[in-house]
CSV table of C-alpha atoms and ligand atoms in Angstrom, one decimal:
chain,number,residue,atom,x,y,z
B,1,MET,CA,-160.1,-43.0,-42.5
B,2,ASP,CA,-159.8,-42.9,-46.3
B,3,TYR,CA,-158.5,-46.3,-47.1
B,4,LYS,CA,-158.6,-46.0,-50.8
B,5,SER,CA,-155.7,-43.2,-51.0
B,6,GLN,CA,-153.6,-45.3,-48.9
B,7,ILE,CA,-153.8,-48.5,-50.8
B,8,ASP,CA,-150.8,-49.4,-52.7
B,9,THR,CA,-151.8,-50.1,-56.1
B,10,THR,CA,-148.3,-51.9,-57.1
B,11,LYS,CA,-148.9,-54.2,-54.4
B,12,LEU,CA,-152.5,-55.5,-54.8
B,13,PRO,CA,-153.6,-59.1,-54.3
B,14,LEU,CA,-154.3,-60.4,-57.9
B,15,HIS,CA,-157.2,-62.5,-56.4
B,16,VAL,CA,-159.3,-61.7,-53.7
B,17,ALA,CA,-162.3,-64.3,-52.4
B,18,VAL,CA,-165.4,-63.2,-50.8
B,19,ILE,CA,-167.7,-65.2,-48.4
B,20,MET,CA,-170.8,-63.2,-48.7
B,21,ASP,CA,-172.6,-63.8,-45.5
B,22,GLY,CA,-175.2,-62.2,-43.3
B,23,ASN,CA,-178.1,-61.7,-45.7
B,24,GLY,CA,-180.6,-63.3,-43.5
B,25,ARG,CA,-179.7,-61.7,-40.2
B,26,TRP,CA,-179.8,-58.1,-42.1
B,27,ALA,CA,-183.2,-58.9,-43.2
B,28,LYS,CA,-184.4,-60.3,-39.7
B,29,GLN,CA,-182.9,-56.8,-38.2
B,30,GLN,CA,-185.5,-54.8,-40.6
B,31,GLY,CA,-188.3,-57.3,-39.6
B,32,GLU,CA,-188.3,-58.7,-43.3
B,33,GLN,CA,-188.2,-62.3,-44.8
B,34,ARG,CA,-184.6,-63.5,-45.6
B,35,ILE,CA,-184.8,-63.3,-49.1
B,36,PHE,CA,-185.2,-59.5,-48.5
B,37,GLY,CA,-181.5,-59.7,-47.5
B,38,HIS,CA,-180.5,-61.6,-50.6
B,39,HIS,CA,-182.2,-58.9,-52.7
B,40,ASN,CA,-180.6,-56.3,-50.9
B,41,GLY,CA,-176.9,-58.2,-51.2
B,42,VAL,CA,-176.8,-57.5,-54.8
B,43,SER,CA,-175.8,-53.7,-54.5
B,44,SER,CA,-172.9,-55.0,-52.3
B,45,VAL,CA,-171.9,-57.2,-55.1
B,46,ARG,CA,-172.1,-54.3,-57.6
B,47,GLU,CA,-170.1,-52.0,-55.5
B,48,THR,CA,-167.3,-54.7,-54.5
B,49,ALA,CA,-167.1,-55.5,-58.1
B,50,GLU,CA,-166.5,-52.3,-59.5
B,51,ALA,CA,-164.2,-51.3,-56.6
B,52,ALA,CA,-162.2,-54.2,-57.3
B,53,ALA,CA,-162.1,-53.8,-61.0
B,54,GLU,CA,-161.2,-49.9,-60.7
B,55,LEU,CA,-158.2,-50.7,-58.2
B,56,GLY,CA,-156.8,-53.1,-60.8
B,57,ILE,CA,-157.7,-56.6,-59.2
B,58,LYS,CA,-157.8,-59.3,-61.8
B,59,TYR,CA,-160.0,-61.9,-59.8
B,60,LEU,CA,-162.8,-61.7,-57.5
B,61,THR,CA,-164.4,-64.9,-56.5
B,62,LEU,CA,-167.8,-64.5,-54.8
B,63,TYR,CA,-169.2,-67.5,-52.9
B,64,ALA,CA,-173.0,-67.1,-53.6
B,65,PHE,CA,-174.4,-70.7,-53.1
B,66,SER,CA,-172.8,-73.7,-51.3
B,67,THR,CA,-173.4,-77.3,-51.7
B,68,GLU,CA,-174.9,-77.0,-48.2
B,69,ASN,CA,-177.3,-74.2,-48.9
B,70,TRP,CA,-179.2,-76.9,-50.8
B,71,ASN,CA,-180.6,-78.0,-47.6
B,72,ARG,CA,-182.0,-74.6,-46.9
B,73,PRO,CA,-185.9,-74.7,-46.9
B,74,LYS,CA,-187.1,-75.0,-50.4
B,75,ASP,CA,-188.7,-71.4,-50.6
B,76,GLU,CA,-185.4,-69.9,-49.9
B,77,VAL,CA,-183.7,-71.9,-52.4
B,78,ASP,CA,-186.0,-71.3,-55.1
B,79,ALA,CA,-186.1,-67.4,-54.4
B,80,LEU,CA,-182.3,-67.5,-54.5
B,81,MET,CA,-182.1,-69.2,-57.9
B,82,GLU,CA,-184.9,-66.8,-59.3
B,83,LEU,CA,-182.7,-63.9,-57.7
B,84,LEU,CA,-179.8,-65.4,-59.5
B,85,VAL,CA,-181.5,-65.8,-62.8
B,86,HIS,CA,-182.8,-61.9,-62.8
B,87,THR,CA,-179.7,-60.5,-61.5
B,88,ILE,CA,-177.2,-62.2,-63.8
B,89,GLY,CA,-179.3,-61.0,-66.8
B,90,ASN,CA,-179.9,-57.3,-65.4
B,91,GLU,CA,-176.2,-56.9,-64.2
B,92,THR,CA,-174.3,-58.3,-67.6
B,93,PRO,CA,-174.9,-54.4,-69.2
B,94,THR,CA,-172.8,-52.9,-65.8
B,95,LEU,CA,-170.1,-55.9,-65.9
B,96,ILE,CA,-169.6,-55.1,-69.7
B,97,LYS,CA,-169.3,-51.3,-68.8
B,98,ASN,CA,-166.9,-52.2,-66.1
B,99,GLY,CA,-165.0,-54.5,-68.3
B,100,ILE,CA,-165.6,-57.6,-66.0
B,101,LYS,CA,-165.7,-61.0,-67.5
B,102,LEU,CA,-167.9,-63.6,-65.8
B,103,ASP,CA,-167.1,-67.1,-64.9
B,104,CYS,CA,-168.3,-69.7,-62.2
B,105,ILE,CA,-167.2,-72.5,-60.3
B,106,GLY,CA,-169.0,-75.2,-58.7
B,107,ASN,CA,-171.4,-77.8,-59.9
B,108,ILE,CA,-173.1,-76.0,-62.6
B,109,ASP,CA,-174.9,-79.1,-63.8
B,110,SER,CA,-176.9,-79.1,-60.7
B,111,LEU,CA,-178.3,-75.7,-61.2
B,112,PRO,CA,-181.9,-75.0,-62.4
B,113,LYS,CA,-181.9,-75.0,-66.4
B,114,SER,CA,-182.9,-71.3,-66.5
B,115,CYS,CA,-179.7,-70.3,-64.4
B,116,ILE,CA,-177.3,-72.2,-66.8
B,117,ARG,CA,-178.7,-70.5,-69.9
B,118,GLU,CA,-178.4,-67.2,-68.2
B,119,LEU,CA,-174.9,-67.8,-66.8
B,120,ASN,CA,-173.6,-69.3,-70.5
B,121,GLU,CA,-175.4,-66.1,-72.0
B,122,ALA,CA,-173.7,-63.6,-69.7
B,123,LYS,CA,-170.3,-65.6,-69.8
B,124,GLU,CA,-170.4,-65.4,-73.7
B,125,LYS,CA,-171.6,-61.5,-73.6
B,126,THR,CA,-168.4,-60.6,-71.3
B,127,ALA,CA,-166.1,-63.1,-72.8
B,128,HIS,CA,-164.2,-60.1,-74.4
B,129,CYS,CA,-163.8,-58.1,-71.2
B,130,ASP,CA,-160.3,-58.1,-69.7
B,131,ARG,CA,-160.1,-55.8,-66.8
B,132,MET,CA,-161.2,-58.4,-64.1
B,133,THR,CA,-163.0,-61.7,-63.9
B,134,MET,CA,-165.6,-62.1,-61.7
B,135,VAL,CA,-166.2,-65.7,-60.4
B,136,LEU,CA,-169.4,-66.9,-58.9
B,137,ALA,CA,-169.0,-69.9,-56.8
B,138,LEU,CA,-172.3,-71.8,-57.4
B,139,SER,CA,-173.5,-74.9,-55.9
B,140,TYR,CA,-169.8,-75.1,-54.8
B,141,SER,CA,-168.0,-76.8,-52.0
B,142,SER,CA,-164.3,-77.5,-51.8
B,143,LYS,CA,-164.8,-81.0,-50.6
B,144,TRP,CA,-167.0,-81.6,-53.7
B,145,GLU,CA,-164.3,-80.2,-56.1
B,146,ILE,CA,-161.4,-82.1,-54.6
B,147,ILE,CA,-163.5,-85.4,-54.8
B,148,GLN,CA,-163.6,-84.4,-58.4
B,149,ALA,CA,-160.1,-83.9,-58.8
B,150,VAL,CA,-159.3,-87.1,-57.1
B,151,LYS,CA,-161.5,-89.1,-59.5
B,152,SER,CA,-160.1,-87.5,-62.5
B,153,ILE,CA,-156.7,-88.4,-61.6
B,154,ALA,CA,-157.4,-91.7,-60.3
B,155,GLU,CA,-158.8,-92.5,-63.9
B,156,GLU,CA,-155.7,-91.4,-65.5
B,157,VAL,CA,-153.6,-93.3,-63.4
B,158,LYS,CA,-155.8,-96.5,-64.0
B,159,SER,CA,-155.7,-95.8,-67.7
B,160,GLY,CA,-152.1,-95.6,-67.4
B,161,ALA,CA,-151.9,-91.8,-68.7
B,162,ILE,CA,-150.1,-90.9,-65.7
B,163,ASP,CA,-147.8,-92.4,-63.2
B,164,VAL,CA,-148.4,-92.0,-59.4
B,165,ASP,CA,-145.2,-90.4,-59.2
B,166,ALA,CA,-146.7,-87.6,-61.3
B,167,ILE,CA,-149.1,-86.3,-58.7
B,168,ASP,CA,-148.0,-83.1,-57.5
B,169,GLU,CA,-149.2,-79.8,-56.3
B,170,LYS,CA,-149.4,-78.5,-59.9
B,171,LEU,CA,-151.3,-81.6,-61.2
B,172,ILE,CA,-153.9,-81.3,-58.1
B,173,SER,CA,-154.2,-77.6,-59.2
B,174,SER,CA,-155.2,-78.1,-62.7
B,175,LYS,CA,-157.8,-80.4,-61.8
B,176,LEU,CA,-159.8,-78.0,-59.7
B,177,CYS,CA,-162.1,-75.6,-60.9
B,178,THR,CA,-160.1,-72.5,-60.5
B,179,ALA,CA,-157.3,-74.2,-62.8
B,180,LYS,CA,-156.9,-71.3,-64.8
B,181,MET,CA,-156.6,-68.7,-61.7
B,182,PRO,CA,-153.8,-67.4,-59.2
B,183,ASP,CA,-154.7,-68.7,-55.8
B,184,PRO,CA,-156.6,-66.0,-53.8
B,185,GLU,CA,-154.0,-64.0,-51.6
B,186,LEU,CA,-156.9,-62.5,-49.6
B,187,MET,CA,-160.4,-63.8,-48.3
B,188,ILE,CA,-162.8,-61.7,-46.9
B,189,ARG,CA,-165.5,-63.0,-44.7
B,190,THR,CA,-168.6,-60.5,-43.5
B,191,SER,CA,-171.4,-61.1,-40.8
B,192,GLY,CA,-168.5,-62.0,-38.2
B,193,GLU,CA,-168.4,-65.5,-38.5
B,194,HIS,CA,-164.8,-66.9,-38.4
B,195,ARG,CA,-164.9,-70.0,-40.6
B,196,ILE,CA,-164.4,-71.0,-44.0
B,197,SER,CA,-167.5,-73.2,-44.8
B,198,ASN,CA,-166.2,-75.4,-47.3
B,199,PHE,CA,-164.7,-72.7,-49.5
B,200,LEU,CA,-161.4,-73.0,-51.3
B,201,LEU,CA,-159.8,-75.2,-48.9
B,202,TRP,CA,-156.9,-76.0,-51.0
B,203,GLN,CA,-156.4,-72.5,-52.9
B,204,LEU,CA,-156.7,-70.6,-49.5
B,205,SER,CA,-153.8,-72.6,-48.1
B,206,TYR,CA,-151.9,-69.3,-47.9
B,207,ALA,CA,-154.3,-66.7,-48.0
B,208,GLU,CA,-154.5,-63.7,-45.7
B,209,PHE,CA,-158.0,-63.8,-44.2
B,210,TYR,CA,-159.9,-60.7,-43.2
B,211,PHE,CA,-163.3,-60.7,-41.1
B,212,THR,CA,-165.7,-57.8,-40.7
B,213,GLU,CA,-168.8,-57.8,-38.4
B,214,LYS,CA,-170.5,-55.9,-41.3
B,215,LEU,CA,-173.4,-57.8,-42.8
B,216,TRP,CA,-173.2,-58.5,-46.5
B,217,PRO,CA,-175.8,-55.9,-47.5
B,218,ASP,CA,-174.1,-53.2,-45.4
B,219,PHE,CA,-170.8,-54.3,-47.2
B,220,ARG,CA,-169.7,-50.9,-49.5
B,221,ARG,CA,-166.7,-49.6,-51.3
B,222,GLU,CA,-164.8,-48.4,-48.3
B,223,ASP,CA,-165.0,-51.7,-46.4
B,224,PHE,CA,-163.6,-53.3,-49.5
B,225,TYR,CA,-160.8,-50.7,-49.8
B,226,GLU,CA,-160.2,-51.3,-45.7
B,227,ALA,CA,-159.7,-55.2,-46.4
B,228,ILE,CA,-157.2,-54.4,-49.1
B,229,TYR,CA,-155.2,-51.7,-46.9
B,230,LYS,CA,-155.2,-54.0,-44.1
B,231,TYR,CA,-154.2,-56.9,-46.2
B,232,GLN,CA,-151.3,-54.7,-47.4
B,233,ASN,CA,-150.1,-54.1,-43.9
B,234,ARG,CA,-149.7,-57.5,-42.7
B,235,GLU,CA,-146.3,-59.6,-43.2
B,236,ARG,CA,-146.8,-62.7,-45.4
B,237,ARG,CA,-143.9,-65.1,-44.3
B,238,PHE,CA,-144.7,-68.4,-46.1
B,239,GLY,CA,-143.1,-70.1,-43.6
B,240,LYS,CA,-139.8,-68.0,-43.2
B,241,THR,CA,-139.0,-65.7,-40.4
B,242,SER,CA,-139.1,-61.9,-40.5
B,243,GLU,CA,-135.5,-61.4,-40.8
B,244,GLN,CA,-135.2,-63.5,-43.7
B,245,LEU,CA,-138.1,-61.5,-45.5
B,246,ALA,CA,-135.8,-58.3,-44.7
B,247,GLN,CA,-132.9,-59.7,-46.7
U,1,IPE,C1,-175.4,-65.4,-47.2
U,1,IPE,O1,-176.1,-65.0,-46.2
U,1,IPE,C2,-175.8,-65.7,-48.5
U,1,IPE,C3,-176.0,-67.0,-48.7
U,1,IPE,C4,-175.4,-68.4,-48.1
U,1,IPE,C5,-176.6,-67.5,-50.0
U,1,IPE,P1,-177.0,-65.9,-45.4
U,1,IPE,O2,-178.3,-66.4,-46.1
U,1,IPE,O3,-176.3,-67.3,-44.9
U,1,IPE,O4,-177.5,-65.0,-44.0
U,1,IPE,P2,-177.2,-65.4,-42.7
U,1,IPE,O5,-175.8,-65.6,-42.4
U,1,IPE,O6,-178.3,-66.4,-42.2
U,1,IPE,O7,-177.6,-64.2,-41.9
U,2,IPE,C1,-171.4,-69.6,-46.7
U,2,IPE,O1,-172.3,-69.0,-46.0
U,2,IPE,C2,-171.9,-69.8,-48.1
U,2,IPE,C3,-172.2,-68.7,-48.9
U,2,IPE,C4,-171.9,-67.5,-48.4
U,2,IPE,C5,-172.9,-68.8,-50.3
U,2,IPE,P1,-173.3,-69.9,-45.0
U,2,IPE,O2,-174.0,-68.9,-44.1
U,2,IPE,O3,-174.1,-71.0,-45.7
U,2,IPE,O4,-172.2,-70.7,-43.8
U,2,IPE,P2,-172.6,-71.0,-42.5
U,2,IPE,O5,-173.6,-72.1,-42.3
U,2,IPE,O6,-172.7,-70.0,-41.8
U,2,IPE,O7,-171.3,-72.0,-42.5
U,3,MG,MG1,-175.0,-67.2,-43.3
């Protein structure tokens, strides 16, 4: 089925979030080391970003490295960081060509210096791009992010800058890494795992979840279009009834 032609471009999600999972298993299937899978996941990132930008999606957030991923073997962590440094540098011209601005969320200070430098450089070089923002979640976990937000609000209450009664949804959202973005309407996870793995817990509270068995290095444009098409054919009720929505 040609999903792309069936997509209603007037009803696109503004923000799509992706848990890019299955690189290690993909490599294992080829009899290779896990890092081979990470390397091959780069073309999936490129295709997904280009497809999303071409469709007219405004924000694409990619879960690239979680707080928990620091617990992997050192060799893998080092190789992932190196891959990140090289990929960001190499892909910046492609981002610019596609009008994609780069941003990142997470505990960026915990990344190696070379990574931080590449990220900052790529962010600067793509700052003028306004077709879509691609957000890399790096050394990110939702619980970490929520703890930062709670600490910041607690400080403001302590100093008397705000009253406890002023704490509402809007204030909490404004303290998260995603403060400037709309919440994702759609979350895609590859590799057949049906869990959220500490990703955007607050922001995904009303998102549609789409799971595919495809391993991330096999994920292509068509798979992205399929996810968007399936999303558009769901009824988002937000607690209401179907009858209310029909009115
Ligand atoms: C996702 O693939 C990439 C990262 C988490 C960095 P995995 O490395 O988790 O691959 P699997 O899930 O073990 O196959
Ligand atoms: C989630 O994948 C994190 C990223 C894709 C970066 P993991 O492979 O780390 O998650 P679990 O361990 O299966 O929950
Ligand atoms: Mg995994």
